[in-house]
XYZ file of C-alpha atoms in Angstrom:
367
model
C -11.489 -8.051 -24.522
C -14.585 -9.967 -23.366
C -14.134 -11.579 -19.988
C -14.751 -15.073 -21.367
C -11.754 -14.670 -23.675
C -9.405 -14.449 -20.717
C -7.360 -17.633 -20.514
C -6.666 -18.510 -16.855
C -2.994 -19.121 -16.193
C -3.579 -22.074 -13.834
C -2.562 -19.824 -10.974
C -2.108 -22.649 -8.477
C 0.677 -24.078 -10.689
C 1.924 -20.989 -12.528
C 4.700 -18.633 -11.522
C 3.512 -15.045 -10.965
C 5.517 -13.794 -13.949
C 3.892 -16.473 -16.105
C 0.468 -15.177 -15.079
C 1.477 -11.657 -16.095
C 3.003 -12.891 -19.337
C -0.105 -14.873 -20.295
C -2.387 -11.942 -19.492
C -0.255 -9.409 -21.340
C -0.020 -11.449 -24.525
C -3.721 -12.282 -24.387
C -4.468 -8.546 -24.347
C -1.763 -7.659 -26.884
C -3.308 -9.986 -29.448
C -6.305 -7.638 -29.565
C -4.671 -4.396 -28.436
C -1.187 -4.244 -29.993
C 1.430 -1.946 -28.455
C 4.860 -0.683 -29.415
C 6.090 -0.636 -25.827
C 4.583 -2.595 -22.948
C 5.373 -3.819 -19.465
C 3.627 -5.717 -16.699
C 4.417 -5.279 -13.016
C 3.433 -6.804 -9.716
C 2.485 -4.397 -6.930
C 2.378 -4.622 -3.154
C -1.361 -4.088 -2.574
C -0.665 -2.176 0.638
C 1.844 0.356 -0.741
C 1.395 0.040 -4.539
C 5.170 -0.129 -4.927
C 6.633 -2.333 -7.666
C 7.591 -5.833 -6.561
C 8.787 -7.337 -9.844
C 7.616 -7.664 -13.403
C 8.216 -7.972 -17.136
C 10.243 -5.142 -18.664
C 11.877 -6.711 -21.728
C 9.566 -4.714 -24.009
C 9.195 -1.760 -21.683
C 10.479 1.781 -21.502
C 14.074 2.633 -22.437
C 16.436 2.826 -19.474
C 17.068 6.552 -19.812
C 13.479 7.497 -18.872
C 13.101 5.060 -15.978
C 14.550 7.267 -13.189
C 12.107 10.059 -14.025
C 9.240 7.575 -14.369
C 9.805 6.270 -10.835
C 10.195 9.794 -9.508
C 6.795 10.782 -10.920
C 5.047 7.510 -10.121
C 6.277 6.734 -6.616
C 8.133 9.821 -5.418
C 6.048 12.814 -6.447
C 2.959 10.612 -7.023
C 1.499 13.050 -9.516
C -0.542 12.705 -12.696
C -4.154 12.009 -13.624
C -3.400 8.315 -14.206
C -0.903 7.742 -11.403
C -1.274 4.186 -10.108
C -2.603 5.456 -6.761
C -5.277 7.475 -8.534
C -6.190 4.531 -10.730
C -6.345 2.184 -7.725
C -8.996 4.416 -6.122
C -11.201 4.609 -9.213
C -14.182 2.299 -9.663
C -12.842 1.466 -13.138
C -9.552 -0.329 -13.738
C -8.380 0.915 -17.144
C -7.375 4.370 -18.295
C -6.122 6.084 -21.427
C -3.870 9.075 -20.807
C -5.187 11.076 -23.772
C -8.749 10.621 -22.484
C -7.819 11.406 -18.871
C -6.193 14.678 -19.996
C -9.172 15.448 -22.289
C -6.876 15.439 -25.286
C -4.422 17.940 -23.809
C -1.393 15.701 -23.282
C 0.843 18.745 -22.950
C -0.577 19.287 -19.452
C 0.795 15.908 -18.305
C 4.256 15.949 -16.727
C 4.356 12.179 -17.247
C 3.779 12.630 -20.988
C 6.315 15.442 -21.266
C 9.065 13.734 -19.243
C 8.543 10.032 -20.009
C 6.365 9.250 -23.016
C 7.414 12.015 -25.400
C 11.194 11.542 -24.916
C 10.667 7.821 -25.626
C 8.839 8.636 -28.885
C 5.463 7.507 -27.506
C 2.116 9.188 -28.193
C -0.254 7.647 -25.630
C -0.493 5.119 -22.814
C -3.189 2.614 -21.841
C -3.104 1.299 -18.280
C -5.034 -1.481 -16.609
C -4.799 -1.975 -12.857
C -5.220 -5.602 -11.852
C -7.819 -5.341 -9.100
C -9.589 -7.997 -7.051
C -11.794 -7.398 -4.018
C -10.667 -3.812 -3.626
C -6.926 -4.531 -3.814
C -4.546 -3.768 -6.687
C -2.055 -6.574 -7.319
C -0.448 -5.482 -10.565
C -0.435 -3.144 -13.536
C -0.283 -3.628 -17.307
C 0.995 -0.677 -19.346
C 0.631 -0.493 -23.136
C 2.037 2.403 -25.183
C 1.834 3.321 -28.853
C 4.391 5.321 -30.780
C 3.612 8.596 -32.525
C 3.530 6.835 -35.895
C 1.032 4.158 -34.750
C -2.764 4.052 -34.862
C -4.241 5.666 -31.727
C -5.910 3.565 -29.030
C -9.704 3.432 -29.167
C -12.509 3.313 -26.614
C -12.899 -0.381 -27.494
C -9.268 -0.982 -26.553
C -9.961 0.543 -23.138
C -12.977 -1.757 -22.704
C -10.898 -4.801 -23.595
C -8.283 -3.816 -21.041
C -10.968 -3.246 -18.405
C -12.395 -6.729 -18.939
C -9.208 -8.569 -17.956
C -8.584 -6.708 -14.694
C -10.442 -8.851 -12.187
C -9.786 -12.352 -13.607
C -6.071 -11.663 -14.083
C -5.768 -10.114 -10.612
C -7.380 -13.228 -9.138
C -4.913 -15.459 -11.000
C -1.981 -13.292 -9.967
C -2.722 -13.114 -6.258
C -3.228 -16.874 -6.088
C 0.056 -17.481 -7.890
C 1.849 -15.093 -5.561
C 0.546 -16.824 -2.460
C 0.419 -20.470 -3.434
C 3.480 -20.962 -5.612
C 6.994 -21.750 -4.535
C 8.806 -24.106 -2.195
C 12.148 -22.912 -0.917
C 14.522 -25.861 -1.161
C 17.830 -24.024 -1.368
C 20.248 -22.849 1.243
C 19.718 -19.117 1.664
C 20.817 -16.480 4.172
C 18.454 -15.339 6.901
C 20.282 -12.072 7.566
C 19.150 -8.689 6.264
C 20.969 -6.947 3.447
C 21.917 -3.274 3.292
C 21.773 -0.809 0.387
C 22.859 2.834 0.534
C 21.883 5.342 -2.153
C 22.588 9.010 -2.699
C 19.724 11.531 -2.328
C 19.451 11.420 -6.132
C 18.969 7.653 -6.083
C 22.455 6.545 -7.216
C 23.420 3.271 -5.503
C 26.650 3.757 -3.555
C 26.814 0.538 -1.522
C 25.261 -2.931 -1.725
C 26.148 -5.531 0.878
C 26.864 -9.098 -0.194
C 23.578 -10.399 1.237
C 21.620 -7.502 -0.276
C 23.125 -8.410 -3.646
C 21.869 -11.968 -3.148
C 18.341 -10.813 -2.302
C 18.237 -8.450 -5.286
C 19.254 -11.295 -7.592
C 16.162 -13.247 -6.467
C 13.588 -10.569 -7.367
C 11.275 -11.680 -10.172
C 12.041 -9.172 -12.905
C 12.858 -9.524 -16.582
C 14.591 -6.640 -18.329
C 15.574 -5.431 -21.767
C 19.150 -5.448 -20.495
C 19.861 -8.681 -18.559
C 22.907 -6.977 -17.049
C 20.923 -4.161 -15.422
C 22.780 -2.858 -12.374
C 19.720 -2.672 -10.124
C 16.060 -3.649 -10.066
C 13.005 -1.520 -10.761
C 11.571 -2.845 -7.508
C 14.385 -1.331 -5.429
C 14.308 1.881 -7.498
C 10.590 2.320 -6.769
C 11.086 1.956 -3.010
C 14.061 4.334 -2.997
C 12.089 6.887 -5.021
C 9.246 6.785 -2.529
C 11.631 7.058 0.445
C 13.232 10.203 -0.991
C 9.832 11.879 -0.761
C 8.969 10.654 2.737
C 8.116 13.898 4.533
C 8.099 12.249 7.961
C 11.355 10.397 7.445
C 9.546 7.164 8.324
C 10.439 3.978 6.418
C 8.427 2.953 3.377
C 8.146 -0.752 2.638
C 7.144 -3.231 -0.021
C 6.640 -6.981 0.303
C 8.294 -8.711 -2.634
C 7.696 -12.212 -3.952
C 11.027 -13.803 -4.876
C 11.775 -16.303 -7.616
C 12.412 -18.934 -4.916
C 8.846 -18.618 -3.609
C 9.912 -16.734 -0.484
C 8.876 -13.201 0.481
C 11.225 -10.298 1.068
C 10.462 -6.970 2.753
C 12.335 -3.970 1.363
C 12.246 -0.937 3.638
C 13.917 2.405 2.897
C 14.244 5.718 4.692
C 16.244 8.961 4.450
C 19.227 9.096 6.795
C 22.488 10.939 7.323
C 25.243 8.405 8.151
C 28.583 10.071 8.920
C 26.940 13.439 8.366
C 26.127 12.809 4.702
C 22.560 12.591 3.460
C 21.619 9.229 2.001
C 18.758 6.800 1.502
C 19.161 3.572 3.477
C 17.385 0.377 2.439
C 17.205 -2.911 4.310
C 16.250 -6.160 2.597
C 14.892 -8.637 5.112
C 13.094 -12.003 4.873
C 9.429 -11.274 5.562
C 8.139 -12.504 8.906
C 5.080 -14.784 8.832
C 3.074 -12.277 10.882
C 3.642 -9.532 8.311
C 2.271 -11.765 5.563
C -0.926 -12.897 7.281
C -3.127 -10.135 5.875
C -1.590 -10.591 2.431
C -2.290 -14.322 2.471
C -5.879 -13.766 3.588
C -6.351 -11.246 0.779
C -5.299 -13.950 -1.648
C -8.414 -15.968 -0.882
C -10.788 -13.120 -1.646
C -12.011 -12.657 1.914
C -14.134 -9.619 2.674
C -12.651 -7.003 5.046
C -14.806 -8.345 7.917
C -13.887 -11.969 7.167
C -10.220 -10.987 7.060
C -10.493 -9.124 10.366
C -12.144 -12.050 12.130
C -9.782 -14.630 10.587
C -6.759 -12.675 11.802
C -8.180 -12.609 15.331
C -8.769 -16.363 15.147
C -5.150 -16.887 14.083
C -4.091 -14.828 17.108
C -5.880 -17.340 19.328
C -9.019 -15.381 20.215
C -12.200 -17.364 20.948
C -15.397 -16.653 19.039
C -16.870 -15.136 22.202
C -13.869 -12.817 22.630
C -14.048 -11.754 18.990
C -17.779 -11.075 19.223
C -17.269 -8.966 22.336
C -14.398 -6.915 20.844
C -16.225 -6.264 17.565
C -19.644 -5.719 19.214
C -21.379 -8.386 17.157
C -23.164 -11.643 18.011
C -21.121 -14.814 18.442
C -23.335 -16.479 15.838
C -22.286 -13.765 13.372
C -18.632 -14.607 14.035
C -19.434 -18.254 13.436
C -21.209 -17.420 10.155
C -18.219 -15.414 8.937
C -15.801 -18.190 9.831
C -17.843 -20.753 7.906
C -17.332 -18.577 4.828
C -13.620 -18.226 5.622
C -13.259 -22.012 5.874
C -15.079 -22.468 2.563
C -12.933 -19.895 0.738
C -9.623 -21.182 2.117
C -10.537 -24.845 1.711
C -10.094 -25.836 5.355
C -12.452 -27.388 7.880
C -11.650 -25.666 11.189
C -9.543 -23.023 12.897
C -6.602 -25.367 13.479
C -6.444 -26.130 9.767
C -6.694 -22.396 9.033
C -3.556 -21.695 11.073
C -1.832 -24.561 9.300
C -2.929 -23.084 5.987
C -1.455 -19.680 6.778
C 1.783 -20.694 8.430
C 2.567 -23.991 6.738
C 1.247 -23.986 3.172
C 2.599 -20.495 2.680
C 5.842 -21.116 4.525
C 7.120 -24.200 2.830
C 5.039 -27.361 3.059
C 5.746 -31.069 2.623
C 8.299 -31.520 5.414
C 7.752 -33.626 8.509
C 8.786 -32.047 11.841
C 11.167 -29.572 10.220
C 13.296 -27.057 12.115
C 12.553 -23.384 11.564
C 14.889 -20.676 10.390
C 15.006 -17.345 12.208
C 12.068 -15.961 10.218
C 9.808 -18.961 10.787
C 10.660 -20.531 7.435
C 10.453 -24.325 7.202
C 13.862 -25.623 6.147
C 14.475 -28.604 3.898
C 17.129 -31.226 4.601
C 19.313 -29.636 1.934
C 19.023 -26.208 3.569
C 19.932 -27.632 7.009
C 23.231 -29.093 5.848
């Protein structure tokens, strides 16, 4: 699809799922698919953080899909492989040079679902992958073409830009919500054995749409649990998840052995402002150096201190910050801090109290 045919989703006003929905249907008009889905990804971990699955894969293949994608992380078109490529779109039949039988993903996911091929487009902007569109055709359908791959490639950057802006600029939390973390326990095979009341609340707020509205868990949690099962070091794996309320949630999971029995433990915790700073800065398309300097500014460092620590001239720091101010739409460093910790943590309230995670609380939430 030519870039100029992409219809922006008014990211400053649109919900993230609306951005994905608009992009997917724009592409599907020119590249039809029998099965398709669109997911948001944490750009740091590439774990799922929500998405559109109403027209996606049947439920019976999803556990194996997550195992391959996030646990084993294998395959020529695995999302982590695709994220590292200079191109953004891929066709499985082309990546396997026509030998689909060599692909575990094809054998264990596509073929059992009656699908013949898969076209992927990673939504990339400024070196970060914010989402993924997946289009599949059944064995009876016309095969994808090289032109289809080009059309998918063309939407990657503009849609990623829309999506990251929607993720970071949309949503005011005006409801009473818990501040406490939730707990989930799963078996080593990924079967959920315990969900705390607060965890159940957090899971209900994840922005996902499914074929089965009564799905017992979310693909987002399944992805994190799958990755944790394959954590060789036993260290937690995490994903930052944008909720339907506009808030951010951090899901962390790790292998453990409570009461002597092996299990996967997951905590669901409101994201702290500090953990979101880099994500917010990414949303404005800052370069790595601009992001680095802006984060030091937010930490209270002077331009002279930053120049000394980075071994560059103070004038260079000043030049970078001028570009940061222009990209974020602020006029000085004080406004930049306000931008990061006020616009993105619930604006429009005068002298509000803060919740335990630094969230600005509305009058309704305080009652």
